[in-house]
Amino acid sequence: MTRDSRMVWDDCLRTIKKSVSPQSFKTWFEPIKPVQLDTEVLTIQVPNKFFFEWLEEHYVQLLKKSIRQELGERGRLVYHIPESGSKPNGHSSNSSKLDTRPSADKDSEPVPGSFDAEMIKNPFIIPGIKRIKVDPQLNANYTFENFIEGDCNRLARNAGLAIAKKPGGTAFNPLFIFGDVGLGKTHLAQAIGNDVVSKIESKAVLYVSAEKFTNQIIQAIKNNSVNDFVNFYQMIDVLIIDDIQFLSGKQKTQEIFFHIFNQLHQNGKQIILTSDRPPKDLEGMEERLISRFKWGLSADLQAPDLETRMAILETKMDEEGVDIPSDVLEFICYNIKNNIRELEGVMVSLLAQSTLIRRDVDMVLAKEVIRNFVTTINKEITVEFIQQLVAEHFNVPVEKLHHETRKRNIVIARQLSMYLAKKLTNKSLKSIGEQFGGRDHSTVIYSCKAVQDMMDTDIVFKDTVEEVEKKLKMSLNI
Ligand code: ADP
Ligand code: MG
């Protein structure tokens, strides 16, 4: 049987999967599409050049190994990068191919149609242009060192690091960082600026909120000095504009910004933008701007997982020189999920309280403080809450717990919910049964016994039960 590109790539993926974390696999390998197979050359499509650079830097050996395993010693990969929109000094072809043979092999003949990554860089940098001294308006507290890495921010953080090393010299221009409030957009954008300033003194870095930028334009229009305004911005090497969504609906500002953006981009200057939503969702923003926002890399910041939240909080506490018991830390991070700023808020109140009333930071104090932050906190464990949490843990819709079904994971989720309801609430067997689609008390007894038996024989299941139980207790104020 002859193998096609899909089959070969699937086999490669099997090898790769064994060597990387599930998260890395999902981030870096699942988005890849095999497109063509010519005897010893497999062409794969990656979403953008950043992807290619990342793979090349981090996974080249692994890719090499897996492809040779599948296609023999001479087997190799060629990347295909779809071009998104046309660039000002753009290549007219619809796609770019990059020869990704590991560097050591590159002295052999180049692949037709391939080009050197250098060619992507802009040729319009004017040497010796007048330097200006600009106050970058940065907050020195926002650095990469104290911007904790987690799955939630890995792509954005690493793109930021790459930019800081070579502002304007990577494919991520602009870098468009988006995400909900309090997830670290401003911190990350400023960290890039601070890093550039500390390394390359001659670079003119400027951080400005979109709001301030808009106000400056309004002033400039009033004073008849729009040209000066534009000229000033054109001298910036790294321009960071925070909360760009603020420009929505502001046509004149957008027009001037468009002009500045083009000039900077053409001259190989770095542009970093943050936004509370991805480019495509920016209503009231001109299409030509949105399409430029997509030229480089759009990277989102997501809500951090528990481990990352704990690491962030621990670092902050360390910075404050405060020791916090690990159960308190865990309790806080369990309860404050979506917003890092809020996490810090809890911490600050906790510290204030403990200094004011000279109490140690303990669980009792933590619960008092957190009550002011979490309005939805439950006073007691209810059957509904158990059902909700178990369903979430098992990744099944909660209403399925009420219906007749033989699906194994649903049956287990239902039995476990009953078991926990019996254990953690004062409800009678009868009323518990009623809350599971009107079952009778004997079903509840049977379920509790089934769960107990499974826990006795299956250590993994026992761990699961304990984890869910802990989650329940942590989520509640008990
Ligand atoms: P945004 O601009 O997205 O609303 P901020 O950058 O203001 O969010 O971040 C809110 C707070 O959370 C800041 O104090 C910031 O230092 C902190 N923060 C966010 N992400 C991290 C992280 N990964 N590590 C450490 N602190 C973080
Ligand atoms: Mg912000």
Coordinates of C-alpha atoms and ligand atoms in Angstrom, one line a residue:
M1 CA 0.0 0.0 0.0
T2 CA 1.3 3.4 -0.8
R3 CA 1.2 5.9 2.0
D4 CA 0.0 9.4 1.6
S5 CA 1.1 12.6 3.4
R6 CA -1.6 12.2 6.0
M7 CA -0.6 8.6 6.9
V8 CA 3.1 9.5 7.1
W9 CA 2.4 12.6 9.3
D10 CA 0.1 10.6 11.5
D11 CA 2.9 8.1 12.1
C12 CA 5.3 11.0 12.8
L13 CA 2.8 12.4 15.3
R14 CA 2.7 9.1 17.1
T15 CA 6.4 9.3 17.7
I16 CA 6.3 13.0 18.6
K17 CA 3.4 12.6 21.1
K18 CA 5.6 10.3 23.2
S19 CA 8.3 13.0 23.6
V20 CA 6.3 16.2 24.3
S21 CA 3.8 17.3 26.9
P22 CA 0.1 17.1 25.9
Q23 CA -0.1 20.8 26.1
S24 CA 2.9 21.3 23.7
F25 CA 1.5 18.7 21.4
K26 CA -1.8 20.5 21.2
T27 CA -0.2 23.9 20.8
W28 CA 2.6 23.0 18.3
F29 CA 1.7 19.9 16.5
E30 CA -2.1 19.5 16.2
P31 CA -2.4 22.7 14.1
I32 CA 0.0 21.3 11.5
K33 CA -1.5 20.0 8.3
P34 CA 0.3 17.6 6.0
V35 CA -0.1 18.7 2.4
Q36 CA 2.1 16.8 0.1
L37 CA 4.4 13.8 0.0
D38 CA 7.2 13.3 -2.6
T39 CA 9.1 10.2 -1.9
E40 CA 11.4 11.5 0.7
V41 CA 10.0 15.0 1.3
L42 CA 6.9 15.6 3.4
T43 CA 5.4 19.1 3.1
I44 CA 3.5 20.3 6.1
Q45 CA 1.6 23.5 6.5
V46 CA 2.0 25.6 9.6
P47 CA -0.2 28.6 10.6
N48 CA 2.5 31.2 10.3
K49 CA 6.2 32.0 10.3
F50 CA 6.3 32.2 14.1
F51 CA 5.2 28.6 14.2
F52 CA 8.0 27.6 11.9
E53 CA 10.6 29.5 13.9
W54 CA 9.4 27.9 17.1
L55 CA 9.4 24.4 15.8
E56 CA 12.8 25.0 14.3
E57 CA 14.2 26.3 17.6
H58 CA 12.6 23.8 19.9
Y59 CA 11.7 20.6 18.1
V60 CA 14.0 20.3 15.1
Q61 CA 15.7 17.2 16.5
L62 CA 12.5 15.5 17.3
L63 CA 11.0 16.3 13.9
K64 CA 14.2 15.1 12.2
K65 CA 14.1 11.8 14.1
S66 CA 10.4 11.1 13.4
I67 CA 10.6 12.0 9.7
R68 CA 13.6 9.8 9.2
Q69 CA 11.9 7.0 11.0
E70 CA 9.1 7.3 8.5
L71 CA 10.9 8.2 5.3
G72 CA 14.4 6.8 5.7
E73 CA 17.7 8.5 6.3
R74 CA 17.2 11.0 3.5
G75 CA 13.7 11.9 4.6
R76 CA 13.1 15.6 5.3
L77 CA 10.4 18.2 5.9
V78 CA 9.5 21.3 4.0
Y79 CA 7.2 23.9 5.6
H80 CA 4.5 25.6 3.8
I81 CA 3.4 28.9 5.3
P82 CA 0.2 30.5 4.0
E83 CA 0.5 34.2 3.5
S84 CA -2.1 36.2 5.4
G85 CA -3.0 39.3 3.5
S86 CA -0.5 41.2 1.4
K87 CA 2.4 42.9 3.0
P88 CA 3.5 46.4 2.1
N89 CA 6.7 45.2 0.6
G90 CA 5.2 41.9 0.1
H91 CA 6.1 38.8 -1.8
S92 CA 3.6 38.3 -4.5
S93 CA 3.4 34.5 -4.2
N94 CA 0.5 33.1 -2.3
S95 CA 2.6 31.0 -0.1
S96 CA 6.1 30.8 1.2
K97 CA 8.1 27.7 1.5
L98 CA 10.9 27.3 4.0
D99 CA 13.5 24.6 3.8
T100 CA 13.7 23.3 7.3
R101 CA 16.4 20.8 7.0
P102 CA 18.3 20.9 10.2
S103 CA 21.0 23.5 9.9
A104 CA 23.8 21.0 9.6
D105 CA 22.2 19.7 6.3
K106 CA 21.8 23.1 4.8
D107 CA 25.0 23.3 2.9
S108 CA 23.5 20.9 0.4
E109 CA 21.5 22.2 -2.5
P110 CA 18.5 24.4 -1.5
V111 CA 15.0 23.3 -2.3
P112 CA 13.6 25.0 -5.3
G113 CA 11.2 27.8 -4.2
S114 CA 12.6 28.0 -0.8
F115 CA 14.1 31.3 0.5
D116 CA 16.2 32.4 3.4
A117 CA 14.3 33.6 6.4
E118 CA 16.3 36.9 6.2
M119 CA 14.4 37.8 3.1
I120 CA 11.3 38.4 5.1
K121 CA 12.9 41.3 6.9
N122 CA 12.3 44.7 5.6
P123 CA 15.0 46.3 3.5
F124 CA 13.9 49.9 4.2
I125 CA 15.9 50.7 7.3
I126 CA 17.6 54.0 6.8
P127 CA 21.0 54.0 8.4
G128 CA 22.0 56.9 10.6
I129 CA 18.5 58.3 11.1
K130 CA 18.5 61.0 13.8
R131 CA 18.0 59.5 17.2
I132 CA 15.7 61.0 19.8
K133 CA 15.6 60.6 23.5
V134 CA 12.2 59.5 24.5
D135 CA 10.9 58.8 28.0
P136 CA 9.4 55.4 27.4
Q137 CA 6.7 55.9 30.1
L138 CA 7.2 52.4 31.3
N139 CA 6.6 51.0 34.7
A140 CA 9.8 49.3 35.8
N141 CA 7.9 46.7 37.9
Y142 CA 6.6 45.0 34.9
T143 CA 9.3 42.6 33.8
F144 CA 9.7 39.2 32.3
E145 CA 11.2 37.8 35.4
N146 CA 8.0 38.4 37.4
F147 CA 5.7 37.5 34.6
I148 CA 5.1 33.8 35.4
E149 CA 4.9 31.5 32.5
G150 CA 2.0 29.0 32.3
D151 CA 0.0 27.3 29.5
C152 CA -2.3 30.3 29.6
N153 CA 0.4 32.7 28.3
R154 CA 3.2 30.6 26.8
L155 CA 2.8 31.7 23.2
A156 CA 2.5 35.4 24.0
R157 CA 5.3 35.4 26.6
N158 CA 7.7 33.6 24.3
A159 CA 6.8 35.8 21.3
G160 CA 7.5 38.7 23.6
L161 CA 10.9 37.4 24.6
A162 CA 11.8 36.9 20.9
I163 CA 10.7 40.4 20.1
A164 CA 12.7 41.9 23.0
K165 CA 15.8 40.2 21.6
K166 CA 15.3 41.5 18.1
P167 CA 12.7 44.3 18.1
G168 CA 11.3 44.7 14.5
G169 CA 13.4 41.8 13.4
T170 CA 11.0 38.9 13.9
A171 CA 7.9 37.9 12.0
F172 CA 5.7 39.0 14.9
N173 CA 5.2 42.6 13.8
P174 CA 2.8 43.7 15.0
L175 CA 2.5 41.6 18.1
F176 CA -1.2 41.7 19.0
I177 CA -1.8 40.6 22.6
F178 CA -5.4 40.1 23.5
G179 CA -7.4 38.7 26.4
D180 CA -9.8 39.5 29.1
V181 CA -9.2 42.2 31.7
G182 CA -6.6 41.4 34.4
L183 CA -4.8 38.6 32.6
G184 CA -1.5 40.4 32.1
K185 CA -1.7 42.2 28.8
T186 CA -0.3 45.5 30.1
H187 CA 2.3 43.6 32.1
L188 CA 3.6 41.6 29.2
A189 CA 3.6 44.5 26.8
Q190 CA 5.6 46.6 29.3
A191 CA 7.9 43.8 30.0
I192 CA 8.9 43.8 26.4
G193 CA 9.5 47.5 26.5
N194 CA 11.6 47.3 29.7
D195 CA 13.7 44.5 28.3
V196 CA 14.5 46.4 25.2
V197 CA 15.4 49.5 27.1
S198 CA 17.6 47.6 29.5
K199 CA 19.5 45.9 26.7
I200 CA 19.7 48.4 23.9
E201 CA 19.9 51.9 25.3
S202 CA 19.8 53.5 21.9
K203 CA 16.3 52.2 21.0
A204 CA 13.4 54.7 21.4
V205 CA 10.7 52.8 23.2
L206 CA 7.3 54.3 23.9
Y207 CA 4.4 52.9 25.9
V208 CA 1.1 54.8 25.5
S209 CA -2.5 53.8 26.3
A210 CA -4.8 54.1 23.3
E211 CA -6.8 56.6 25.4
K212 CA -3.8 58.9 25.9
F213 CA -2.9 58.5 22.2
T214 CA -6.3 59.6 21.3
N215 CA -6.2 62.6 23.6
Q216 CA -2.8 63.6 22.2
I217 CA -4.4 63.6 18.7
I218 CA -7.3 65.7 19.8
Q219 CA -4.8 68.2 21.3
A220 CA -2.7 68.1 18.1
I221 CA -5.7 68.8 15.9
K222 CA -6.6 71.7 18.1
N223 CA -3.1 73.1 18.0
N224 CA -2.7 72.5 14.4
S225 CA 0.3 70.3 15.0
V226 CA -0.8 66.9 13.7
N227 CA 2.3 66.8 11.5
D228 CA 4.6 67.2 14.5
F229 CA 2.6 64.5 16.3
V230 CA 3.0 62.1 13.4
N231 CA 6.7 62.9 13.0
F232 CA 7.4 62.3 16.6
Y233 CA 5.7 58.8 16.5
Q234 CA 7.6 57.9 13.4
M235 CA 10.9 58.2 15.3
I236 CA 9.9 55.5 17.8
D237 CA 11.6 52.1 17.4
V238 CA 9.3 50.1 19.7
L239 CA 5.8 51.5 19.9
I240 CA 3.5 49.9 22.5
I241 CA -0.2 50.9 22.4
D242 CA -2.3 49.5 25.2
D243 CA -6.0 48.7 24.9
I244 CA -6.3 49.5 21.2
Q245 CA -10.0 48.6 21.3
F246 CA -10.4 52.2 22.6
L247 CA -9.9 53.4 19.1
S248 CA -13.1 51.7 18.0
G249 CA -15.4 54.2 16.4
K250 CA -12.8 57.0 16.5
Q251 CA -12.3 57.5 12.8
K252 CA -9.9 60.4 12.8
T253 CA -7.6 58.8 15.4
Q254 CA -7.7 55.6 13.4
E255 CA -6.7 57.4 10.2
I256 CA -3.7 59.0 11.9
F257 CA -2.7 55.8 13.6
F258 CA -3.0 53.9 10.3
H259 CA -0.5 56.3 8.8
I260 CA 1.9 56.0 11.7
F261 CA 1.5 52.2 11.7
N262 CA 2.5 51.9 8.0
Q263 CA 5.5 54.1 8.4
L264 CA 6.8 52.3 11.4
H265 CA 6.1 48.9 9.9
Q266 CA 7.8 49.7 6.6
N267 CA 10.9 50.9 8.5
G268 CA 11.2 47.7 10.4
K269 CA 10.1 49.3 13.7
Q270 CA 8.3 47.1 16.2
I271 CA 4.7 47.6 17.0
I272 CA 3.0 46.0 20.0
L273 CA -0.7 46.3 20.6
T274 CA -3.0 45.0 23.3
S275 CA -6.7 44.5 23.1
D276 CA -9.5 43.0 25.1
R277 CA -10.6 41.0 22.0
P278 CA -9.1 39.5 18.9
P279 CA -8.7 41.7 15.8
K280 CA -11.7 40.2 14.0
D281 CA -14.0 41.2 16.8
L282 CA -13.0 44.9 16.9
E283 CA -16.2 46.5 15.9
G284 CA -15.9 50.1 14.7
M285 CA -12.4 49.6 13.6
E286 CA -11.5 50.1 10.0
E287 CA -11.0 47.0 7.9
R288 CA -7.6 48.1 6.7
L289 CA -6.4 48.4 10.3
I290 CA -7.8 45.1 11.3
S291 CA -6.1 43.4 8.4
R292 CA -2.8 45.0 9.5
F293 CA -3.3 43.8 13.1
K294 CA -3.3 40.3 11.7
W295 CA 0.0 40.7 9.8
G296 CA 2.2 39.6 12.6
L297 CA 1.2 37.4 15.5
S298 CA -2.0 37.5 17.5
A299 CA -1.5 35.8 20.8
D300 CA -4.1 35.5 23.5
L301 CA -3.8 35.4 27.2
Q302 CA -6.1 33.0 28.9
A303 CA -7.2 32.6 32.5
P304 CA -4.4 30.8 34.3
D305 CA -4.9 27.3 35.7
L306 CA -4.6 26.6 39.4
E307 CA -0.8 25.8 39.4
T308 CA -0.1 29.0 37.5
R309 CA -2.2 31.1 39.8
M310 CA -0.4 29.6 42.8
A311 CA 3.0 30.3 41.3
I312 CA 2.0 33.9 40.5
L313 CA 0.7 34.5 44.0
E314 CA 3.6 32.9 45.6
T315 CA 6.0 35.1 43.6
K316 CA 4.1 38.2 44.6
M317 CA 4.2 37.2 48.2
D318 CA 7.9 36.6 48.0
E319 CA 8.4 40.0 46.6
E320 CA 6.5 41.4 49.6
G321 CA 8.6 39.4 51.9
V322 CA 5.6 37.6 53.3
D323 CA 5.2 34.0 54.2
I324 CA 1.8 32.6 53.5
P325 CA 0.8 29.1 54.6
S326 CA 0.3 26.8 51.6
D327 CA -3.2 25.9 52.5
V328 CA -4.2 29.5 52.5
L329 CA -2.5 30.1 49.2
E330 CA -4.3 27.1 47.7
F331 CA -7.6 28.2 49.2
I332 CA -7.3 31.7 47.6
C333 CA -6.3 30.4 44.3
Y334 CA -9.1 27.9 44.2
N335 CA -11.6 30.6 44.7
I336 CA -10.2 33.4 42.5
K337 CA -10.1 32.0 39.1
N338 CA -10.5 34.4 36.3
N339 CA -8.6 37.5 37.1
I340 CA -5.0 37.9 38.3
R341 CA -5.7 41.5 39.4
E342 CA -8.4 40.2 41.7
L343 CA -6.0 37.6 43.1
E344 CA -3.6 40.4 44.0
G345 CA -6.6 42.3 45.4
V346 CA -7.3 39.5 47.8
M347 CA -3.7 39.4 48.8
V348 CA -3.4 43.1 49.5
S349 CA -6.5 43.0 51.7
L350 CA -5.2 40.0 53.5
L351 CA -1.9 41.7 54.2
A352 CA -3.6 44.9 55.2
Q353 CA -5.9 43.1 57.6
S354 CA -3.2 41.0 59.1
T355 CA -1.0 44.1 59.8
L356 CA -3.9 46.2 61.1
I357 CA -5.2 43.7 63.5
R358 CA -1.9 42.0 64.0
R359 CA -3.2 38.6 63.1
D360 CA -1.3 35.9 61.3
V361 CA -2.5 35.1 57.8
D362 CA -4.4 31.9 58.3
M363 CA -7.4 30.2 56.8
V364 CA -9.9 32.0 59.1
L365 CA -8.7 35.4 58.0
A366 CA -8.4 34.2 54.3
K367 CA -12.1 33.2 54.4
E368 CA -13.2 36.5 55.8
V369 CA -11.3 38.4 53.2
I370 CA -12.3 36.3 50.3
R371 CA -16.0 36.7 51.2
N372 CA -15.7 40.3 50.1
F373 CA -14.4 39.3 46.7
V374 CA -16.5 36.3 45.8
T375 CA -20.1 37.2 45.8
T376 CA -21.3 33.8 44.7
I377 CA -19.7 32.0 47.5
N378 CA -21.9 29.2 48.8
K379 CA -22.6 28.9 52.5
E380 CA -23.3 25.2 52.4
I381 CA -22.8 22.3 50.0
T382 CA -25.9 21.6 48.0
V383 CA -26.8 18.6 45.9
E384 CA -26.9 20.9 42.8
F385 CA -23.5 22.3 43.5
I386 CA -22.1 18.7 43.8
Q387 CA -23.8 17.7 40.6
Q388 CA -22.4 20.8 38.8
L389 CA -18.9 20.3 40.0
V390 CA -18.8 16.5 39.3
A391 CA -20.3 17.0 35.9
E392 CA -17.7 19.6 35.1
H393 CA -14.9 17.3 36.4
F394 CA -16.1 14.5 34.2
N395 CA -16.8 16.8 31.3
V396 CA -20.5 15.8 30.9
P397 CA -23.5 18.1 30.7
V398 CA -25.1 18.3 34.1
E399 CA -28.6 17.5 32.9
K400 CA -27.4 14.1 31.9
L401 CA -27.1 13.2 35.5
H402 CA -30.9 13.2 35.7
H403 CA -31.6 11.1 32.7
E404 CA -31.6 7.3 32.1
T405 CA -28.4 6.4 30.3
R406 CA -25.9 3.5 30.2
K407 CA -23.0 5.6 29.1
R408 CA -20.3 4.6 31.5
N409 CA -18.8 8.0 32.4
I410 CA -22.2 9.4 33.0
V411 CA -23.2 6.5 35.2
I412 CA -20.1 7.0 37.2
A413 CA -20.5 10.8 37.5
R414 CA -24.1 10.2 38.7
Q415 CA -23.1 7.6 41.2
L416 CA -20.3 9.7 42.5
S417 CA -22.6 12.8 42.9
M418 CA -25.0 10.7 44.9
Y419 CA -22.1 9.4 47.1
L420 CA -20.8 12.9 47.7
A421 CA -24.3 14.2 48.4
K422 CA -24.8 11.5 51.0
K423 CA -21.4 12.2 52.5
L424 CA -21.3 16.0 52.5
T425 CA -24.9 17.1 52.9
N426 CA -27.6 16.4 55.5
K427 CA -30.1 15.4 52.9
S428 CA -32.0 12.1 53.3
L429 CA -31.6 9.3 50.8
K430 CA -35.0 10.0 49.5
S431 CA -34.5 13.6 48.8
I432 CA -31.1 12.9 47.2
G433 CA -32.8 10.4 44.9
E434 CA -35.4 12.9 44.0
Q435 CA -32.8 15.4 42.8
F436 CA -31.5 12.8 40.3
G437 CA -34.5 12.7 38.1
G438 CA -36.8 11.2 40.7
R439 CA -34.9 8.0 41.6
D440 CA -35.8 6.2 44.9
H441 CA -33.7 5.8 48.0
S442 CA -32.5 2.3 47.1
T443 CA -30.8 3.6 43.9
V444 CA -28.9 6.1 46.1
I445 CA -27.8 3.3 48.5
Y446 CA -26.7 1.2 45.5
S447 CA -24.7 4.0 44.1
C448 CA -22.9 4.8 47.3
K449 CA -22.0 1.1 47.6
A450 CA -20.8 1.0 44.0
V451 CA -18.6 4.0 44.6
Q452 CA -17.2 2.6 47.8
D453 CA -16.4 -0.7 46.0
M454 CA -14.7 1.1 43.2
M455 CA -12.6 3.1 45.6
D456 CA -11.5 0.0 47.3
T457 CA -10.4 -1.7 44.1
D458 CA -9.3 1.1 41.9
I459 CA -6.7 3.5 43.2
V460 CA -7.0 5.9 40.3
F461 CA -10.7 6.2 40.9
K462 CA -10.0 6.7 44.6
D463 CA -7.7 9.6 43.7
T464 CA -10.4 11.1 41.5
V465 CA -13.0 11.0 44.3
E466 CA -10.6 12.6 46.7
E467 CA -9.7 15.3 44.2
V468 CA -13.4 16.1 43.5
E469 CA -14.1 16.1 47.2
K470 CA -11.2 18.5 47.9
K471 CA -12.4 20.8 45.0
L472 CA -15.8 20.9 46.6
K473 CA -14.5 21.8 50.0
M474 CA -12.1 24.3 48.6
S475 CA -14.8 26.0 46.5
L476 CA -17.0 26.5 49.5
N477 CA -16.6 28.4 52.6
I478 CA -16.5 25.4 55.0
Ligands
ADP1 P1 -4.6 43.5 31.7 O1 -3.7 44.6 31.1 O2 -4.7 42.3 30.9 O3 -5.9 43.9 32.2 P2 -2.5 43.5 33.7 O4 -1.3 43.4 32.9 O5 -2.8 44.8 34.3 O6 -3.8 42.9 33.0 O7 -2.3 42.4 34.9 C1 -3.1 42.5 36.1 C2 -2.2 42.1 37.2 O8 -1.8 40.8 37.2 C3 -0.9 42.9 37.2 O9 -0.5 43.3 38.5 C4 0.1 41.9 36.7 O10 1.4 42.1 37.3 C5 -0.4 40.6 37.2 N1 -0.1 39.5 36.3 C6 -0.8 39.1 35.2 N2 -0.3 38.0 34.6 C7 0.8 37.7 35.4 C8 1.7 36.6 35.3 N3 1.7 35.7 34.3 N4 2.7 36.6 36.3 C9 2.7 37.5 37.3 N5 1.8 38.5 37.4 C10 0.9 38.6 36.4
MG2 MG -4.2 46.6 30.8

